[in-house]
Short mmCIF file of C-alpha atoms in Angstrom, two decimals:
data_model
loop_
_atom_site.label_atom_id
_atom_site.label_comp_id
_atom_site.label_asym_id
_atom_site.label_seq_id
_atom_site.Cartn_x
_atom_site.Cartn_y
_atom_site.Cartn_z
CA TYR A 563 69.24 47.17 -17.24
CA LEU A 564 65.43 45.81 -17.79
CA LEU A 565 66.77 42.02 -18.66
CA GLU A 566 68.65 43.12 -14.90
CA VAL A 567 65.41 44.02 -13.38
CA GLY A 568 63.70 40.27 -14.61
CA THR A 569 65.94 37.96 -14.10
CA LEU A 570 66.14 39.27 -10.38
CA LEU A 571 62.21 39.35 -10.48
CA THR A 572 61.37 36.25 -11.82
CA ILE A 573 61.14 33.16 -9.36
CA ASP A 574 62.79 30.26 -10.15
CA ARG A 575 62.44 26.74 -9.02
CA ARG A 576 64.13 26.92 -6.06
CA GLN A 577 63.27 29.79 -4.22
CA LEU A 578 60.10 28.15 -5.31
CA LEU A 579 60.96 25.58 -3.45
CA MET A 580 62.83 27.32 -0.82
CA ILE A 581 58.93 29.62 -0.32
CA ALA A 582 57.35 26.32 0.88
CA ILE A 583 59.49 24.52 2.94
CA ALA A 584 59.43 28.53 4.36
CA ILE A 585 55.25 28.18 4.94
CA ILE A 586 54.97 24.43 5.27
CA SER A 587 57.34 24.63 8.27
CA ALA A 588 56.12 27.58 9.84
CA SER A 589 52.68 25.91 9.89
CA LEU A 590 54.09 22.90 10.74
CA ALA A 591 55.36 24.94 14.70
CA SER A 592 52.22 27.13 14.45
CA TRP A 593 49.49 24.18 14.72
CA THR A 594 52.36 21.78 17.17
CA THR A 595 51.96 24.95 19.13
CA TYR A 596 48.57 24.90 19.23
CA GLN A 597 48.14 20.93 19.75
CA VAL A 598 50.89 21.54 22.55
CA ALA A 599 49.55 24.78 24.03
CA PHE A 600 46.12 22.89 24.47
CA GLU A 601 47.64 19.66 25.88
CA ARG A 602 45.97 17.55 23.26
CA ALA A 603 45.52 14.01 24.36
CA TRP A 604 48.23 12.10 21.32
CA ILE A 605 51.00 15.05 21.84
CA LEU A 606 50.53 14.06 25.59
CA ARG A 607 51.15 10.34 24.75
CA LEU A 608 53.66 11.28 22.25
CA ASP A 609 56.08 13.16 24.06
CA LYS A 610 55.25 10.16 27.16
CA ALA A 611 56.36 7.79 24.32
CA GLY A 612 60.31 9.03 23.97
CA LEU A 613 60.65 8.81 27.17
CA SER A 614 61.63 5.48 26.33
CA VAL A 615 65.23 6.31 24.70
CA GLN A 616 66.43 7.83 27.95
CA VAL A 617 69.66 6.77 28.07
CA GLU A 618 71.55 5.95 32.46
CA ARG A 619 74.65 7.88 33.50
CA GLY A 620 77.37 6.71 33.32
CA THR A 621 76.83 4.38 30.11
CA SER A 622 78.51 5.07 26.73
CA ALA A 623 74.42 5.63 25.16
CA ARG A 624 74.61 8.94 27.36
CA ASP A 625 78.38 9.78 26.40
CA LEU A 626 77.40 9.07 22.75
CA ALA A 627 74.33 11.42 23.13
CA GLU A 628 76.19 13.97 24.52
CA LEU A 629 78.65 14.37 21.47
CA PHE A 630 75.25 13.94 18.81
CA ILE A 631 73.82 17.59 20.84
CA LEU A 632 76.63 19.57 19.83
CA LEU A 633 75.47 19.33 16.32
CA GLY A 634 73.13 22.62 17.87
CA GLN A 635 75.05 23.62 20.36
CA ARG A 636 75.19 27.23 19.18
CA GLY A 637 78.21 28.57 19.26
CA LEU A 638 79.82 25.68 18.02
CA VAL A 639 77.02 25.32 14.81
CA VAL A 640 77.18 29.00 14.39
CA ALA A 641 81.34 29.46 14.22
CA VAL A 642 81.07 26.26 11.33
CA LEU A 643 78.93 29.08 9.81
CA LEU A 644 80.85 32.21 10.43
CA VAL A 645 83.94 30.01 8.72
CA ALA A 646 82.48 29.35 5.12
CA ALA A 647 80.45 32.98 5.51
CA VAL A 648 84.08 34.66 5.86
CA TRP A 649 85.49 31.75 2.95
CA LEU A 650 83.36 33.11 0.97
CA HIS A 651 83.21 36.56 1.90
CA ARG A 652 87.31 36.07 0.30
CA ALA A 653 86.27 33.95 -2.47
CA THR A 654 83.93 36.53 -3.62
CA GLY A 655 83.94 39.69 -2.37
CA SER A 656 81.01 40.50 -0.79
CA TRP A 657 80.11 41.12 2.93
CA HIS A 658 76.91 39.18 1.75
CA PRO A 659 77.52 35.72 3.02
CA VAL A 660 78.74 37.04 6.21
CA ALA A 661 75.46 39.61 6.36
CA LEU A 662 73.53 36.67 5.92
CA VAL A 663 74.15 34.08 8.53
CA LEU A 664 74.00 37.23 11.67
CA LEU A 665 70.97 38.74 10.16
CA GLY A 666 69.32 34.93 10.34
CA THR A 667 71.13 33.32 13.54
CA LEU A 668 69.58 36.51 14.73
CA ALA A 669 65.82 36.64 13.44
CA LEU A 670 66.40 32.61 14.68
CA ASN A 671 67.05 32.83 18.54
CA ILE A 672 64.16 36.29 18.40
CA VAL A 673 62.04 34.28 17.21
CA VAL A 674 62.87 31.09 19.83
CA ALA A 675 63.57 33.22 22.59
CA ALA A 676 59.57 35.13 22.24
CA MET A 677 58.64 31.34 22.05
CA LYS A 678 60.11 30.52 25.57
CA LEU A 679 58.94 32.96 27.03
CA VAL A 680 55.23 32.85 26.78
CA MET A 681 55.23 29.37 26.58
CA ALA A 682 55.83 26.70 30.35
CA ARG A 683 56.86 22.58 30.44
CA SER A 684 57.01 20.44 32.55
CA ARG A 685 61.29 18.86 32.21
CA PRO A 686 60.78 15.64 31.10
CA ILE A 687 62.36 14.21 34.79
CA SER A 688 58.35 15.02 36.12
CA GLY A 689 57.09 12.41 33.29
CA GLU A 690 54.69 15.04 32.84
CA PRO A 691 54.37 17.11 29.51
CA ARG A 692 52.33 19.83 30.36
CA PHE A 693 51.89 23.43 29.34
CA LEU A 694 52.00 26.45 31.85
CA ASN A 695 53.52 23.98 34.16
CA PRO A 696 53.28 26.38 38.04
CA ASP A 697 57.06 24.90 38.94
CA THR A 698 58.19 26.36 35.36
CA LEU A 699 56.72 30.02 35.54
CA GLY A 700 59.41 31.51 35.33
CA GLU A 701 62.52 29.91 34.21
CA ILE A 702 63.99 30.00 30.58
CA GLY A 703 61.37 28.03 28.85
CA LEU A 704 61.55 24.54 27.53
CA PHE A 705 59.58 25.07 24.70
CA PRO A 706 60.69 24.92 21.63
CA SER A 707 63.92 23.90 21.44
CA GLY A 708 66.79 26.27 20.77
CA HIS A 709 69.50 23.73 20.23
CA ALA A 710 66.88 21.93 17.23
CA ALA A 711 66.62 25.37 15.50
CA ASN A 712 69.77 26.87 16.20
CA ALA A 713 70.93 22.78 13.68
CA ALA A 714 68.00 22.72 11.85
CA PHE A 715 68.57 26.35 10.47
CA SER A 716 72.64 26.27 11.19
CA TRP A 717 72.65 22.43 8.64
CA LEU A 718 70.30 23.95 5.51
CA VAL A 719 71.93 26.73 5.55
CA LEU A 720 75.22 25.65 5.58
CA LEU A 721 74.02 23.84 3.16
CA TYR A 722 73.35 26.95 0.76
CA LEU A 723 76.41 28.24 1.50
CA LEU A 724 78.72 25.48 0.16
CA SER A 725 76.59 25.09 -2.11
CA ARG A 726 76.72 29.10 -3.99
CA LYS A 727 80.38 27.83 -4.26
CA GLY A 728 79.42 26.35 -7.46
CA ALA A 729 77.03 24.54 -9.84
CA TRP A 730 75.46 21.96 -7.50
CA PRO A 731 73.50 18.75 -9.47
CA ARG A 732 70.14 18.77 -8.41
CA TRP A 733 71.95 15.41 -6.82
CA ALA A 734 74.06 16.69 -5.16
CA SER A 735 71.41 19.25 -3.74
CA ALA A 736 69.31 16.66 -2.52
CA LEU A 737 72.06 14.22 -1.13
CA GLY A 738 72.87 17.28 1.56
CA GLY A 739 69.35 17.96 1.77
CA VAL A 740 68.60 14.73 2.89
CA ILE A 741 72.17 15.09 5.18
CA ALA A 742 71.16 18.17 6.78
CA ILE A 743 67.91 16.69 7.47
CA ALA A 744 69.68 13.76 8.90
CA LEU A 745 71.88 16.18 11.33
CA THR A 746 69.00 17.62 12.85
CA ALA A 747 67.62 14.57 13.70
CA THR A 748 70.63 13.41 15.53
CA MET A 749 71.10 15.94 17.50
CA SER A 750 67.41 15.78 18.10
CA LEU A 751 67.62 12.16 19.24
CA GLY A 752 70.81 13.17 21.55
CA SER A 753 68.69 15.72 23.23
CA MET A 754 65.54 12.92 24.13
CA MET A 755 68.05 10.44 25.61
CA LEU A 756 70.13 13.13 27.82
CA GLY A 757 65.82 13.55 28.72
CA HIS A 758 66.75 17.59 28.66
CA HIS A 759 63.44 17.65 26.05
CA TRP A 760 60.35 16.57 24.89
CA LEU A 761 60.12 15.30 21.34
CA THR A 762 57.11 17.92 20.84
CA ASP A 763 59.69 20.98 21.82
CA LEU A 764 62.51 18.91 19.38
CA ALA A 765 59.90 18.85 16.33
CA THR A 766 59.22 22.62 16.93
CA GLY A 767 62.59 23.77 17.23
CA ALA A 768 63.19 22.22 14.25
CA PHE A 769 60.48 23.46 11.87
CA VAL A 770 61.37 27.06 12.94
CA GLY A 771 65.11 27.00 12.26
CA TRP A 772 63.88 25.54 9.20
CA ALA A 773 60.84 28.02 8.48
CA ILE A 774 63.85 30.65 9.29
CA ALA A 775 66.41 29.35 7.21
CA ALA A 776 64.79 28.82 3.80
CA ALA A 777 62.53 32.39 4.20
CA PHE A 778 66.44 33.73 4.30
CA ILE A 779 67.67 31.63 1.97
CA ALA A 780 64.29 32.48 -0.28
CA GLY A 781 64.90 36.30 0.00
CA ASP A 782 68.95 35.79 -0.97
CA ILE A 783 69.55 33.11 -3.91
CA LYS A 784 69.34 35.45 -6.80
CA VAL A 785 72.10 37.93 -5.17
CA ALA A 786 74.85 37.83 -6.83
CA TRP A 787 78.05 38.19 -4.60
CA ALA A 788 80.42 38.24 -7.46
CA LYS A 789 82.56 40.88 -7.07
CA LYS A 790 85.96 38.85 -8.01
CA ASP A 791 86.79 37.61 -11.40
CA ASN A 792 87.48 33.96 -10.98
CA TRP A 793 83.93 33.59 -8.34
CA GLN A 794 81.72 31.06 -10.37
CA LEU A 795 77.84 31.66 -9.79
CA ALA A 796 76.01 28.83 -9.84
CA ALA A 797 73.17 28.16 -12.00
CA THR A 798 69.91 29.65 -11.61
CA SER A 799 67.89 26.22 -13.46
#
């Protein structure tokens, strides 16, 4: 019993990595929010520079951008996560992966919604990334991007869920992390191409998504899901 308790209390390198990602991402989200709220000149220049990637309606580039943003569509990415979680439930006999997805998604959207309620920005169509613009007060917030938050959260959590199915080598986990980041970046590019968000909306949304995903993973990573003999736990080292 004491050995089991000691194992649960031991923080391994994977947990330390997730804790570090959560802290760094949360710090970056706080910093970009502060910069946007006080309309720092460099933030305004950066957001305006992002206007150059917008594409015209009726072009193939716009059609491609519409596909890109599906990578952060809440209904789609949550459905993918739930399919993976239910699959793991059937393999393990535990509802823990399903609870992880549902509680993590709920926490993510509560945080994003709270931030949207207190932030108001001019839309990219205005050409001016202003904060607390009277024309946008009372509308659904633009900052941070919910699509970016959902993409960042969902693809990182999906990577974690899949890695629990077997002991992944480090190179596979690293490659999966690169792919998860690339999917979030691709979705963000599509949103900018369509003129839906400023660059800092998307960056902050991604930081929020990674912070919450990493925090939930750090708390779950040492929890044993196995309730069936044929389930193989991932290596803890």
